[in-house]
Amino acid sequence: MPLIVGRQPVLEALKSKNFVEKVYILFGAKGNHISQIKFLARKRKAKVVILSKQKFRELTPSTATQGVAALVGEREYNDIDDILKVAEERNEKPFILLLENIQDPRNLGALIRTAECMGVHGIILPKDRSANINQDTVKASAGAIEHMRIAKITNVSQTIDELKEKGLWIVGTSSKADRVITDFDFNIPLVLIFGQEGQGIRRLTEEKCDFLVKIPLFGKVESLNVSVACGMFLYEIRRQKSLIQKSEVENIKAEE
């Protein structure tokens, strides 16, 4: 069974519906998070094991555990229809992130964290040429991964075709794009695609996109870290959606 480490990741795992078998706590570890973890673990009937410093280091050699680790069940991936169901339940237009060839597990975790914070309904990952979800991913996500629907696919091109048939628009991010992020209307059923840092999305994927959009850069460095660029895109999308919602509320009030 996978082992996750860190106070926030373990806390979020206990808050989620995922199976947690055991929680390991370093002897002497204290604080509000530790108290919450103990309470939730007992509520979930997960065994709490207090370990000495030596035993804890034998369990996980990582130095960034914050004195907490947990054994959790194997991750169950979702179908794309599960992601679309989230949008339907929230009464929102689908807002999906497709991550192609993201190799760094920490970058993947950061992307998942940002996506969850910005209200993305789900993430699509290729089974091949993509970082595996591991301890580093979970910790970098700060527990957000426990609240995000994630689908794994075998063929990006085929999946894009299926998403188009479901009425979604495919927007790729590319430095070669003519459209700029602030000038593009994201108020559409949306799949946003990011590719590997430094290389971007693959040519075939780019050709499948309905639109290509970029962030204009003004310095000498020609690219942004993928998690930073994604954060900028997701914030702009959420900002636009918030403006639309505010306008709709004001129109309703005016009619009343």
PDB file of C-alpha atoms in Angstrom, residues 37-238:
ATOM      1  CA  ILE A  37      -5.081  13.698  12.630  1.00  0.00           C
ATOM      2  CA  LYS A  38      -5.457  11.575  15.762  1.00  0.00           C
ATOM      3  CA  PHE A  39      -9.128  12.485  16.091  1.00  0.00           C
ATOM      4  CA  LEU A  40      -9.974  11.768  12.447  1.00  0.00           C
ATOM      5  CA  ALA A  41      -7.930   8.560  12.385  1.00  0.00           C
ATOM      6  CA  ARG A  42      -9.838   7.164  15.339  1.00  0.00           C
ATOM      7  CA  LYS A  43     -13.124   8.344  13.842  1.00  0.00           C
ATOM      8  CA  ARG A  44     -12.230   6.546  10.588  1.00  0.00           C
ATOM      9  CA  LYS A  45     -11.080   3.509  12.622  1.00  0.00           C
ATOM     10  CA  ALA A  46      -7.558   3.788  11.219  1.00  0.00           C
ATOM     11  CA  LYS A  47      -4.924   2.468  13.597  1.00  0.00           C
ATOM     12  CA  VAL A  48      -2.661   5.159  15.115  1.00  0.00           C
ATOM     13  CA  VAL A  49       0.917   4.020  15.757  1.00  0.00           C
ATOM     14  CA  ILE A  50       3.370   6.168  17.748  1.00  0.00           C
ATOM     15  CA  LEU A  51       6.966   5.502  16.632  1.00  0.00           C
ATOM     16  CA  SER A  52      10.362   6.364  18.069  1.00  0.00           C
ATOM     17  CA  LYS A  53      12.677   8.553  15.985  1.00  0.00           C
ATOM     18  CA  GLN A  54      14.660   5.501  14.826  1.00  0.00           C
ATOM     19  CA  LYS A  55      11.570   3.478  13.890  1.00  0.00           C
ATOM     20  CA  PHE A  56      10.069   6.439  12.092  1.00  0.00           C
ATOM     21  CA  ARG A  57      13.239   6.913  10.025  1.00  0.00           C
ATOM     22  CA  GLU A  58      13.179   3.224   9.150  1.00  0.00           C
ATOM     23  CA  LEU A  59       9.600   3.649   7.939  1.00  0.00           C
ATOM     24  CA  THR A  60      10.422   6.629   5.708  1.00  0.00           C
ATOM     25  CA  PRO A  61      13.912   8.039   5.047  1.00  0.00           C
ATOM     26  CA  SER A  62      12.417  11.356   3.943  1.00  0.00           C
ATOM     27  CA  THR A  63      13.361  14.306   6.146  1.00  0.00           C
ATOM     28  CA  ALA A  64      10.279  16.301   5.164  1.00  0.00           C
ATOM     29  CA  THR A  65       7.638  14.164   6.874  1.00  0.00           C
ATOM     30  CA  GLN A  66       6.700  16.650   9.627  1.00  0.00           C
ATOM     31  CA  GLY A  67       6.513  13.622  11.899  1.00  0.00           C
ATOM     32  CA  VAL A  68       3.480  12.046  10.218  1.00  0.00           C
ATOM     33  CA  ALA A  69       2.948   9.278   7.660  1.00  0.00           C
ATOM     34  CA  ALA A  70       0.019   7.094   6.648  1.00  0.00           C
ATOM     35  CA  LEU A  71      -0.659   3.881   4.768  1.00  0.00           C
ATOM     36  CA  VAL A  72      -3.451   4.489   2.271  1.00  0.00           C
ATOM     37  CA  GLY A  73      -5.276   2.406  -0.287  1.00  0.00           C
ATOM     38  CA  GLU A  74      -4.248   2.243  -3.916  1.00  0.00           C
ATOM     39  CA  ARG A  75      -5.467   5.290  -5.806  1.00  0.00           C
ATOM     40  CA  GLU A  76      -8.604   4.712  -7.842  1.00  0.00           C
ATOM     41  CA  TYR A  77      -8.633   6.728 -11.047  1.00  0.00           C
ATOM     42  CA  ASN A  78     -11.798   8.208 -12.469  1.00  0.00           C
ATOM     43  CA  ASP A  79     -13.434   8.173 -15.873  1.00  0.00           C
ATOM     44  CA  ILE A  80     -13.861  11.381 -17.849  1.00  0.00           C
ATOM     45  CA  ASP A  81     -17.609  11.056 -17.270  1.00  0.00           C
ATOM     46  CA  ASP A  82     -16.902  11.210 -13.509  1.00  0.00           C
ATOM     47  CA  ILE A  83     -15.152  14.549 -14.056  1.00  0.00           C
ATOM     48  CA  LEU A  84     -18.033  15.887 -16.158  1.00  0.00           C
ATOM     49  CA  LYS A  85     -20.417  14.832 -13.402  1.00  0.00           C
ATOM     50  CA  VAL A  86     -18.605  17.167 -10.977  1.00  0.00           C
ATOM     51  CA  ALA A  87     -19.257  20.088 -13.328  1.00  0.00           C
ATOM     52  CA  GLU A  88     -22.905  19.067 -13.620  1.00  0.00           C
ATOM     53  CA  GLU A  89     -23.290  18.840  -9.828  1.00  0.00           C
ATOM     54  CA  ARG A  90     -21.812  22.337  -9.431  1.00  0.00           C
ATOM     55  CA  ASN A  91     -24.021  23.642 -12.259  1.00  0.00           C
ATOM     56  CA  GLU A  92     -20.921  24.899 -14.083  1.00  0.00           C
ATOM     57  CA  LYS A  93     -19.454  24.566 -17.550  1.00  0.00           C
ATOM     58  CA  PRO A  94     -16.812  21.785 -17.595  1.00  0.00           C
ATOM     59  CA  PHE A  95     -13.353  23.031 -16.643  1.00  0.00           C
ATOM     60  CA  ILE A  96     -10.746  20.284 -17.191  1.00  0.00           C
ATOM     61  CA  LEU A  97      -6.947  20.258 -17.172  1.00  0.00           C
ATOM     62  CA  LEU A  98      -5.071  17.844 -19.452  1.00  0.00           C
ATOM     63  CA  LEU A  99      -1.392  17.472 -18.520  1.00  0.00           C
ATOM     64  CA  GLU A 100       0.772  15.979 -21.249  1.00  0.00           C
ATOM     65  CA  ASN A 101       4.255  14.583 -20.503  1.00  0.00           C
ATOM     66  CA  ILE A 102       4.709  16.235 -17.091  1.00  0.00           C
ATOM     67  CA  GLN A 103       7.794  14.368 -15.848  1.00  0.00           C
ATOM     68  CA  ASP A 104       8.491  15.880 -12.418  1.00  0.00           C
ATOM     69  CA  PRO A 105       6.308  14.399  -9.616  1.00  0.00           C
ATOM     70  CA  ARG A 106       6.647  17.608  -7.567  1.00  0.00           C
ATOM     71  CA  ASN A 107       5.535  19.749 -10.497  1.00  0.00           C
ATOM     72  CA  LEU A 108       2.588  17.412 -10.953  1.00  0.00           C
ATOM     73  CA  GLY A 109       1.687  17.810  -7.281  1.00  0.00           C
ATOM     74  CA  ALA A 110       1.919  21.601  -7.523  1.00  0.00           C
ATOM     75  CA  LEU A 111      -0.306  21.563 -10.615  1.00  0.00           C
ATOM     76  CA  ILE A 112      -2.912  19.427  -8.837  1.00  0.00           C
ATOM     77  CA  ARG A 113      -2.860  21.773  -5.844  1.00  0.00           C
ATOM     78  CA  THR A 114      -3.366  24.880  -7.991  1.00  0.00           C
ATOM     79  CA  ALA A 115      -6.096  23.188 -10.045  1.00  0.00           C
ATOM     80  CA  GLU A 116      -8.041  22.217  -6.926  1.00  0.00           C
ATOM     81  CA  CYS A 117      -7.738  25.741  -5.492  1.00  0.00           C
ATOM     82  CA  MET A 118      -9.009  27.271  -8.748  1.00  0.00           C
ATOM     83  CA  GLY A 119     -12.056  25.026  -9.020  1.00  0.00           C
ATOM     84  CA  VAL A 120     -10.936  22.729 -11.833  1.00  0.00           C
ATOM     85  CA  HIS A 121     -13.388  19.830 -12.094  1.00  0.00           C
ATOM     86  CA  GLY A 122     -10.783  17.197 -12.924  1.00  0.00           C
ATOM     87  CA  ILE A 123      -7.387  16.371 -14.397  1.00  0.00           C
ATOM     88  CA  ILE A 124      -6.527  14.030 -17.261  1.00  0.00           C
ATOM     89  CA  LEU A 125      -3.125  12.300 -17.339  1.00  0.00           C
ATOM     90  CA  PRO A 126      -1.659  10.025 -20.038  1.00  0.00           C
ATOM     91  CA  LYS A 127      -0.662   6.586 -18.720  1.00  0.00           C
ATOM     92  CA  ASP A 128       2.661   6.786 -20.573  1.00  0.00           C
ATOM     93  CA  ARG A 129       5.233   9.592 -20.555  1.00  0.00           C
ATOM     94  CA  SER A 130       3.849  11.109 -17.381  1.00  0.00           C
ATOM     95  CA  ALA A 131       5.116  11.244 -13.810  1.00  0.00           C
ATOM     96  CA  ASN A 132       3.665   8.653 -11.461  1.00  0.00           C
ATOM     97  CA  ILE A 133       1.717   9.869  -8.457  1.00  0.00           C
ATOM     98  CA  ASN A 134       4.038   9.154  -5.527  1.00  0.00           C
ATOM     99  CA  GLN A 135       4.939  10.547  -2.082  1.00  0.00           C
ATOM    100  CA  ASP A 136       6.492  13.659  -3.629  1.00  0.00           C
ATOM    101  CA  THR A 137       3.374  14.317  -5.711  1.00  0.00           C
ATOM    102  CA  VAL A 138       1.047  13.902  -2.740  1.00  0.00           C
ATOM    103  CA  LYS A 139       3.162  16.132  -0.504  1.00  0.00           C
ATOM    104  CA  ALA A 140       3.562  18.849  -3.164  1.00  0.00           C
ATOM    105  CA  SER A 141      -0.212  18.851  -3.629  1.00  0.00           C
ATOM    106  CA  ALA A 142      -0.616  19.623   0.114  1.00  0.00           C
ATOM    107  CA  GLY A 143      -3.465  17.126   0.233  1.00  0.00           C
ATOM    108  CA  ALA A 144      -5.366  18.628  -2.718  1.00  0.00           C
ATOM    109  CA  ILE A 145      -4.971  15.353  -4.605  1.00  0.00           C
ATOM    110  CA  GLU A 146      -7.478  13.744  -2.235  1.00  0.00           C
ATOM    111  CA  HIS A 147     -10.190  16.098  -3.517  1.00  0.00           C
ATOM    112  CA  MET A 148      -9.399  16.043  -7.234  1.00  0.00           C
ATOM    113  CA  ARG A 149     -10.902  13.682  -9.824  1.00  0.00           C
ATOM    114  CA  ILE A 150      -8.043  12.295 -11.921  1.00  0.00           C
ATOM    115  CA  ALA A 151      -8.482  10.211 -15.073  1.00  0.00           C
ATOM    116  CA  LYS A 152      -5.707   8.239 -16.782  1.00  0.00           C
ATOM    117  CA  ILE A 153      -5.900   7.749 -20.538  1.00  0.00           C
ATOM    118  CA  THR A 154      -3.993   5.688 -23.103  1.00  0.00           C
ATOM    119  CA  ASN A 155      -4.327   7.972 -26.122  1.00  0.00           C
ATOM    120  CA  VAL A 156      -4.347  11.790 -25.942  1.00  0.00           C
ATOM    121  CA  SER A 157      -5.472  12.317 -29.546  1.00  0.00           C
ATOM    122  CA  GLN A 158      -8.396   9.922 -29.228  1.00  0.00           C
ATOM    123  CA  THR A 159      -9.412  11.442 -25.894  1.00  0.00           C
ATOM    124  CA  ILE A 160      -9.433  14.930 -27.405  1.00  0.00           C
ATOM    125  CA  ASP A 161     -11.787  13.696 -30.147  1.00  0.00           C
ATOM    126  CA  GLU A 162     -14.095  12.187 -27.515  1.00  0.00           C
ATOM    127  CA  LEU A 163     -14.098  15.415 -25.500  1.00  0.00           C
ATOM    128  CA  LYS A 164     -14.967  17.433 -28.613  1.00  0.00           C
ATOM    129  CA  GLU A 165     -17.897  15.092 -29.274  1.00  0.00           C
ATOM    130  CA  LYS A 166     -19.104  15.857 -25.733  1.00  0.00           C
ATOM    131  CA  GLY A 167     -19.174  19.552 -26.573  1.00  0.00           C
ATOM    132  CA  LEU A 168     -15.912  20.703 -24.994  1.00  0.00           C
ATOM    133  CA  TRP A 169     -13.475  23.152 -26.581  1.00  0.00           C
ATOM    134  CA  ILE A 170      -9.783  22.247 -26.547  1.00  0.00           C
ATOM    135  CA  VAL A 171      -7.386  25.072 -25.673  1.00  0.00           C
ATOM    136  CA  GLY A 172      -3.662  24.425 -25.892  1.00  0.00           C
ATOM    137  CA  THR A 173      -0.970  26.565 -24.306  1.00  0.00           C
ATOM    138  CA  SER A 174       1.866  27.489 -26.655  1.00  0.00           C
ATOM    139  CA  SER A 175       4.456  30.245 -26.944  1.00  0.00           C
ATOM    140  CA  LYS A 176       3.713  30.218 -30.694  1.00  0.00           C
ATOM    141  CA  ALA A 177       0.060  31.141 -30.209  1.00  0.00           C
ATOM    142  CA  ASP A 178      -1.427  34.313 -31.697  1.00  0.00           C
ATOM    143  CA  ARG A 179      -4.004  34.723 -28.940  1.00  0.00           C
ATOM    144  CA  VAL A 180      -3.020  36.186 -25.560  1.00  0.00           C
ATOM    145  CA  ILE A 181      -4.427  34.903 -22.265  1.00  0.00           C
ATOM    146  CA  THR A 182      -6.110  38.187 -21.253  1.00  0.00           C
ATOM    147  CA  ASP A 183      -7.819  38.613 -24.634  1.00  0.00           C
ATOM    148  CA  PHE A 184      -9.309  35.123 -24.827  1.00  0.00           C
ATOM    149  CA  ASP A 185     -12.848  34.351 -23.610  1.00  0.00           C
ATOM    150  CA  PHE A 186     -12.573  31.233 -21.427  1.00  0.00           C
ATOM    151  CA  ASN A 187     -16.293  31.141 -20.601  1.00  0.00           C
ATOM    152  CA  ILE A 188     -16.762  27.909 -22.573  1.00  0.00           C
ATOM    153  CA  PRO A 189     -16.861  24.173 -21.762  1.00  0.00           C
ATOM    154  CA  LEU A 190     -13.088  23.945 -21.531  1.00  0.00           C
ATOM    155  CA  VAL A 191     -10.186  21.518 -21.673  1.00  0.00           C
ATOM    156  CA  LEU A 192      -6.898  23.347 -21.046  1.00  0.00           C
ATOM    157  CA  ILE A 193      -3.741  21.494 -22.116  1.00  0.00           C
ATOM    158  CA  PHE A 194      -0.251  21.969 -20.712  1.00  0.00           C
ATOM    159  CA  GLY A 195       2.818  20.102 -21.919  1.00  0.00           C
ATOM    160  CA  GLN A 196       6.266  19.240 -20.663  1.00  0.00           C
ATOM    161  CA  GLU A 197       8.291  22.140 -19.340  1.00  0.00           C
ATOM    162  CA  GLY A 198      10.607  23.575 -21.994  1.00  0.00           C
ATOM    163  CA  GLN A 199       8.979  21.542 -24.794  1.00  0.00           C
ATOM    164  CA  GLY A 200       5.296  22.289 -24.486  1.00  0.00           C
ATOM    165  CA  ILE A 201       2.537  20.120 -25.897  1.00  0.00           C
ATOM    166  CA  ARG A 202       3.311  17.687 -28.718  1.00  0.00           C
ATOM    167  CA  ARG A 203       2.820  18.790 -32.335  1.00  0.00           C
ATOM    168  CA  LEU A 204      -0.010  16.300 -32.935  1.00  0.00           C
ATOM    169  CA  THR A 205      -1.790  17.492 -29.807  1.00  0.00           C
ATOM    170  CA  GLU A 206      -1.296  21.106 -30.841  1.00  0.00           C
ATOM    171  CA  GLU A 207      -2.898  20.394 -34.215  1.00  0.00           C
ATOM    172  CA  LYS A 208      -5.919  18.871 -32.457  1.00  0.00           C
ATOM    173  CA  CYS A 209      -6.548  22.020 -30.398  1.00  0.00           C
ATOM    174  CA  ASP A 210      -9.386  24.378 -31.288  1.00  0.00           C
ATOM    175  CA  PHE A 211      -7.351  27.325 -30.015  1.00  0.00           C
ATOM    176  CA  LEU A 212      -3.793  28.078 -28.912  1.00  0.00           C
ATOM    177  CA  VAL A 213      -3.222  30.718 -26.238  1.00  0.00           C
ATOM    178  CA  LYS A 214      -0.068  32.134 -24.659  1.00  0.00           C
ATOM    179  CA  ILE A 215       1.172  34.266 -21.776  1.00  0.00           C
ATOM    180  CA  PRO A 216       3.150  37.238 -23.139  1.00  0.00           C
ATOM    181  CA  LEU A 217       6.649  37.449 -21.658  1.00  0.00           C
ATOM    182  CA  PHE A 218       8.618  40.666 -21.288  1.00  0.00           C
ATOM    183  CA  GLY A 219      11.969  39.528 -19.882  1.00  0.00           C
ATOM    184  CA  LYS A 220      14.977  37.798 -21.366  1.00  0.00           C
ATOM    185  CA  VAL A 221      14.013  34.311 -20.171  1.00  0.00           C
ATOM    186  CA  GLU A 222      11.842  32.619 -22.803  1.00  0.00           C
ATOM    187  CA  SER A 223       9.708  30.330 -20.661  1.00  0.00           C
ATOM    188  CA  LEU A 224       7.975  29.933 -17.290  1.00  0.00           C
ATOM    189  CA  ASN A 225       7.929  26.988 -14.911  1.00  0.00           C
ATOM    190  CA  VAL A 226       4.926  24.897 -15.968  1.00  0.00           C
ATOM    191  CA  SER A 227       3.238  25.069 -12.558  1.00  0.00           C
ATOM    192  CA  VAL A 228       3.654  28.874 -12.501  1.00  0.00           C
ATOM    193  CA  ALA A 229       2.283  29.256 -16.038  1.00  0.00           C
ATOM    194  CA  CYS A 230      -0.618  26.968 -15.211  1.00  0.00           C
ATOM    195  CA  GLY A 231      -1.394  29.004 -12.103  1.00  0.00           C
ATOM    196  CA  MET A 232      -1.561  32.186 -14.185  1.00  0.00           C
ATOM    197  CA  PHE A 233      -3.911  30.564 -16.706  1.00  0.00           C
ATOM    198  CA  LEU A 234      -6.180  29.043 -14.082  1.00  0.00           C
ATOM    199  CA  TYR A 235      -6.441  32.299 -12.173  1.00  0.00           C
ATOM    200  CA  GLU A 236      -7.375  34.223 -15.328  1.00  0.00           C
ATOM    201  CA  ILE A 237     -10.004  31.611 -16.172  1.00  0.00           C
ATOM    202  CA  ARG A 238     -11.447  31.733 -12.657  1.00  0.00           C
TER     203      ARG A 238
END
